[in-house]
Coordinates of C-alpha atoms in Angstrom, one line a residue:
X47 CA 0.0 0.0 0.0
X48 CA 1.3 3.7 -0.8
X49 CA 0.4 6.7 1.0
X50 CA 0.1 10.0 -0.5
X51 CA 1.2 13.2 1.9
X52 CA 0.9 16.8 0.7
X53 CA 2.7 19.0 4.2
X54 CA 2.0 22.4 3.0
X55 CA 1.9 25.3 5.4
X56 CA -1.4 25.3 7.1
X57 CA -2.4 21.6 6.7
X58 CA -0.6 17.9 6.4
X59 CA -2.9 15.9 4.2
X60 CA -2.4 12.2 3.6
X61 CA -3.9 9.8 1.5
X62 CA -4.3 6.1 0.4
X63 CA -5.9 3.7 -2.1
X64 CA -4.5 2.3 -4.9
X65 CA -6.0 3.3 -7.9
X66 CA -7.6 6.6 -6.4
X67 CA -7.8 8.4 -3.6
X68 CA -10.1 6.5 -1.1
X69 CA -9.7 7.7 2.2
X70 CA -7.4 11.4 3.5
X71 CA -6.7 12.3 6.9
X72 CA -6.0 16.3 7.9
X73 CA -3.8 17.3 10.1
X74 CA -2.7 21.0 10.8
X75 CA 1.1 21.9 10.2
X76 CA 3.3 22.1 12.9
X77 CA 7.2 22.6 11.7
X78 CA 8.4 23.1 15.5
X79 CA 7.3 19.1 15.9
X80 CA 10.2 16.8 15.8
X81 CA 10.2 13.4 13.6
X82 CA 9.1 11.1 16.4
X83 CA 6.4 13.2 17.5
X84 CA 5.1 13.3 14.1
X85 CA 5.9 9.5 14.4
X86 CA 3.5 9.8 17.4
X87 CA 0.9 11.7 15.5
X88 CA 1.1 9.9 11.9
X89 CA 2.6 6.9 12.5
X90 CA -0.2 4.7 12.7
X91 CA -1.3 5.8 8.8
X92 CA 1.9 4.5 7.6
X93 CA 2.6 1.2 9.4
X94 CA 1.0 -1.1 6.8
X95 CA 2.6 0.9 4.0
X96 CA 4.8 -0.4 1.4
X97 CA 5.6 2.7 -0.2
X98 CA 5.5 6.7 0.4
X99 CA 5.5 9.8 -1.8
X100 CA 5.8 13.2 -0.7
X101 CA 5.1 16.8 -1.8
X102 CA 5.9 19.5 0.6
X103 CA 6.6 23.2 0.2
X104 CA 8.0 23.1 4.2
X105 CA 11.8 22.4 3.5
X106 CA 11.9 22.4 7.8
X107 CA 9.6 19.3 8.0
X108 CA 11.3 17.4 4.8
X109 CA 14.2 15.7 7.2
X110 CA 11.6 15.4 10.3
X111 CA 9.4 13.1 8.1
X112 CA 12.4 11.8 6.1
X113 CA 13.8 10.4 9.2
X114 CA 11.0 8.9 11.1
X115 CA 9.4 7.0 8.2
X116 CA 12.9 5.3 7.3
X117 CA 13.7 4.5 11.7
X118 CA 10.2 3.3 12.5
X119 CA 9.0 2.4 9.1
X120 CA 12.2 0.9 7.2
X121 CA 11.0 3.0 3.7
X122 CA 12.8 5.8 2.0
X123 CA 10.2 8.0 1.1
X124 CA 9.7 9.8 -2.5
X125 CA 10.2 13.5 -2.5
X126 CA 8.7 15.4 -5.8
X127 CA 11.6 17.3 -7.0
X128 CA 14.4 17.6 -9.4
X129 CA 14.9 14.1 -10.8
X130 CA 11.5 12.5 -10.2
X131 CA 9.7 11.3 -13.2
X132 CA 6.2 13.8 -12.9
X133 CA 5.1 13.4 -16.5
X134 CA 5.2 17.5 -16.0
X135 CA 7.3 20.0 -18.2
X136 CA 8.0 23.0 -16.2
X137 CA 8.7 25.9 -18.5
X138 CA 9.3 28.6 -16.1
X139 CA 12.3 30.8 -15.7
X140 CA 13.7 28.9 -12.7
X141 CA 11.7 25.4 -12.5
X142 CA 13.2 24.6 -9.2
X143 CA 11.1 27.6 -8.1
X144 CA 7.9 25.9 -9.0
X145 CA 6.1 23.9 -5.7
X146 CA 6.1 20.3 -5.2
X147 CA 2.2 21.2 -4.6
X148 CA 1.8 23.0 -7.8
X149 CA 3.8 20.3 -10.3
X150 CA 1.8 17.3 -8.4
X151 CA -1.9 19.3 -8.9
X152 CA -0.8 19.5 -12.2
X153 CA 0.1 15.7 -12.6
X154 CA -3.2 14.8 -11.3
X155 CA -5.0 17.1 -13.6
X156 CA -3.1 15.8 -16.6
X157 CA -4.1 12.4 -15.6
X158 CA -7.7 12.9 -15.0
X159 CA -9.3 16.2 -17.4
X160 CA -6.2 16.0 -20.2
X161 CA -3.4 17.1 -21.3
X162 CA -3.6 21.3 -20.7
X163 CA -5.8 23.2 -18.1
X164 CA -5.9 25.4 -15.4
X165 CA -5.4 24.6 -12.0
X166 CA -6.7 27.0 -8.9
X167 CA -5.2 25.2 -5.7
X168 CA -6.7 27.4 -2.3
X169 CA -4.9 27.2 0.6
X170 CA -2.3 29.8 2.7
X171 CA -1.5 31.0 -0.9
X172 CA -3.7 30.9 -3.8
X173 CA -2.6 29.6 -7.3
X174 CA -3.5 29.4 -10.6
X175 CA -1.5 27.3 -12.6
X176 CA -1.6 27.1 -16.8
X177 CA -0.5 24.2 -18.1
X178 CA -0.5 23.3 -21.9
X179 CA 0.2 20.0 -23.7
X180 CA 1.9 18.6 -20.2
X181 CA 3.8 21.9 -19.8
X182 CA 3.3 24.6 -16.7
X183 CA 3.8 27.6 -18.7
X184 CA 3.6 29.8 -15.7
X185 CA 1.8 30.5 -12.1
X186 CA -0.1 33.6 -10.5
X187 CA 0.2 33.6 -6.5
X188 CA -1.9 35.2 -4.6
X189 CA -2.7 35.9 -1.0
X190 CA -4.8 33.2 0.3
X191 CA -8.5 33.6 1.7
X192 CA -7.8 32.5 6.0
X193 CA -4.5 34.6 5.0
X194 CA -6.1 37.7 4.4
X195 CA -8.6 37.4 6.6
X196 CA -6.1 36.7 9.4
X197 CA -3.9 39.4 8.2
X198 CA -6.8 42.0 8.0
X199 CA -8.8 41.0 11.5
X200 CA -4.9 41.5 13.1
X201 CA -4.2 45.2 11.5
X202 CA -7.8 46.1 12.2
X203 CA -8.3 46.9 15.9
X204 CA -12.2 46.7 15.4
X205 CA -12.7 43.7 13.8
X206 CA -13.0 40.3 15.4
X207 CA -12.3 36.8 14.2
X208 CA -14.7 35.2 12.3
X209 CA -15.6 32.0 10.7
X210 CA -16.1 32.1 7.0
X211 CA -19.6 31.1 5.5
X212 CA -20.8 31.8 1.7
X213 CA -22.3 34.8 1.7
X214 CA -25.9 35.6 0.0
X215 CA -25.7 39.2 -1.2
X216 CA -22.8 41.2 -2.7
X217 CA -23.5 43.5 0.2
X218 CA -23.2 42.8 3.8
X219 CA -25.7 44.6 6.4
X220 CA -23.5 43.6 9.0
X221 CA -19.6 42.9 9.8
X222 CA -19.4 39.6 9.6
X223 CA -21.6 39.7 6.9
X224 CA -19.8 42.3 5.3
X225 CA -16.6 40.5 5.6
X226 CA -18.0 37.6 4.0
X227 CA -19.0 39.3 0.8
X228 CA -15.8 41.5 0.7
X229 CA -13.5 38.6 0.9
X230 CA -15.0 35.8 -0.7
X231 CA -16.9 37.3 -3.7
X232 CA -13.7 39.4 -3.9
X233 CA -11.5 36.2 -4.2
X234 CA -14.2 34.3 -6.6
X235 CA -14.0 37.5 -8.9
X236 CA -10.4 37.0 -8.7
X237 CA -9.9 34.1 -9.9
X238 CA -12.5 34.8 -12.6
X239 CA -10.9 37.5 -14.0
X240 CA -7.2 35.8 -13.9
X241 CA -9.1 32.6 -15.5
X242 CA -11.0 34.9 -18.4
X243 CA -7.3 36.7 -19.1
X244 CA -5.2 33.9 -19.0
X245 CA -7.7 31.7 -21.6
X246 CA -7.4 35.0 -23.8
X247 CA -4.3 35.6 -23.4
X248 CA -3.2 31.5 -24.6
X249 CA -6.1 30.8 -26.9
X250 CA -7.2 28.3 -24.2
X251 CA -10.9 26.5 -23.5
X252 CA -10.1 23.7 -21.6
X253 CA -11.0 22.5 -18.2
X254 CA -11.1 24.8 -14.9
X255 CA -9.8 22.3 -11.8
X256 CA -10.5 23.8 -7.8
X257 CA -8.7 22.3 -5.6
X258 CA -7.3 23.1 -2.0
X259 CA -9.0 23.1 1.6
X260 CA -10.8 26.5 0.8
X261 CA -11.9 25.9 -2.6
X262 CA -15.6 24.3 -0.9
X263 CA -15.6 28.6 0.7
X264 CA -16.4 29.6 -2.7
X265 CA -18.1 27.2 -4.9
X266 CA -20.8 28.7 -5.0
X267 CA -19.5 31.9 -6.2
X268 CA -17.7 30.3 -9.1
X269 CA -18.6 29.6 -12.8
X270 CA -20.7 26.0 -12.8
X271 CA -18.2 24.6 -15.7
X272 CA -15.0 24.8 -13.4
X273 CA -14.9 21.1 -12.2
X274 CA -13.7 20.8 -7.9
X275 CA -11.3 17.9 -7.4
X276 CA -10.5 18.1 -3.5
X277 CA -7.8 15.4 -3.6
X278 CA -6.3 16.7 -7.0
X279 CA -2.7 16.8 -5.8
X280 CA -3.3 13.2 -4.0
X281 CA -4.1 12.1 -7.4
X282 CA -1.0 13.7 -8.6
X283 CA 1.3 12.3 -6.8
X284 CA -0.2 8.6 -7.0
X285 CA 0.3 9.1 -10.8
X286 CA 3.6 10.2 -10.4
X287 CA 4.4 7.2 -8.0
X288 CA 3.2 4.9 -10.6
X289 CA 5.6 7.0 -12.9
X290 CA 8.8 6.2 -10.3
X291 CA 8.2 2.2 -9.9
X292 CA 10.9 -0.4 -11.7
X293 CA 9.0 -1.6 -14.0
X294 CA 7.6 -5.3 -13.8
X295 CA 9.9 -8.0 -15.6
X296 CA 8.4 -9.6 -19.1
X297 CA 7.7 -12.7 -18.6
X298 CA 7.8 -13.7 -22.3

């Protein structure tokens, strides 16, 4: 069995099943945890695995998790980086610059809604990723939506924290309410606009993919053709694992 982990900087996702995705477990990110407490914490996902892949944009966790899945587990796990077969051309200025996160959503688009698209991953950071004919041409990054709204409620002496919820007007008649509308009908119109210029701007038609932990905030909000794939770089990296195997002797 192979399990799929995506450490970013607000959550620790992990998944397993075989073909797909079946079954993910959330966990929030802590980089001042040590490897055996995240042994303590995680370990009991991967004592029946047989393999692991990892993509993480947390360089401080990489050795943490490194290290306890090889001393309590006796597996090397599979980092996404430089010399990993992805099925993913990064034509970018500095491809090393390009996320684990970004190049694995972009695996798991490929393999499920074809060979070019446009991938929106929401989570501390929001990004929109074009990719054409198995090529990332390039990336927008933008602030993500708990980001702002943490950064705003703490420069803000007035406002309080709140908890997101979809809101039903464009205007609010209240804080909260106003928040609501502000932030998350500002982020949907975003994204809209960056998706419109971006398909002009490549000649482009193709599939829309969602993704991330606060893609479900704005759903709603969003064109009904853009397709939400919650496990999308889950999928990725199982597709790239299957990518890294030896391949099975002929028997012939």
């Amino acid at each position: 069995m192979t399990r799929y982990i995506d450490i970013g900087n607000s959550n620790i996702v992990i998944g397993t099943g075989n073909k797909r995705i079946t079954d993910t477990f959330r966990y929030k990110t802590d980089m001042t945890k040590s490897g055996d407490e995240y042994q303590a914490l995680l370990g009991h996902h991967i004592q029946d695995a047989t393999e692991v892949i990892i993509a993480s944009v947390v360089p401080q966790l990489n050795t943490a998790f490194k290290s306890f899945i090889a001393r309590y587990h006796g597996l090397q796990p599979l980092f996404v980086g430089p010399g990993v077969k992805t099925g993913v051309k990064i034509k970018t200025d500095n491809p090393r610059e390009v996320g684990a996160d970004l190049v694995a959503g972009a695996a798991g688009a490929i393999a499920q809604y074809g060979d070019s698209g446009i991938v929106i991953d929401m989570g501390t950071a929001t990004t929109v990723t074009y990719y054409e004919e198995k090529e990332i041409k390039g990336v927008a990054i933008t602030i993500g939506l708990d980001t702002s709204r943490d950064a705003l409620v703490s420069k803000a002496s007035k406002l309080l924290q709140f908890e997101f919820e979809t809101p039903k007007t464009l205007l609010g008649t209240n804080t909260v309410d106003a928040l609501n509308a502000g932030l998350l009908y500002g982020h949907a119109f975003q994204i809209i606009g960056l998706v419109k210029n971006i398909s002009r701007q490549y000649s482009f038609s193709g599939p829309v993919i969602m993704t991330g932990g606060a893609a479900k905030l704005i759903k709603a909000l969003l064109p009904a053709h853009y397709i939400f794939d919650e496990h999308l770089v889950l999928e990725g990296l199982l597709a790239i694992a299957e990518k890294n195997r030896p391949a099975t002797p002929s028997h012939d």
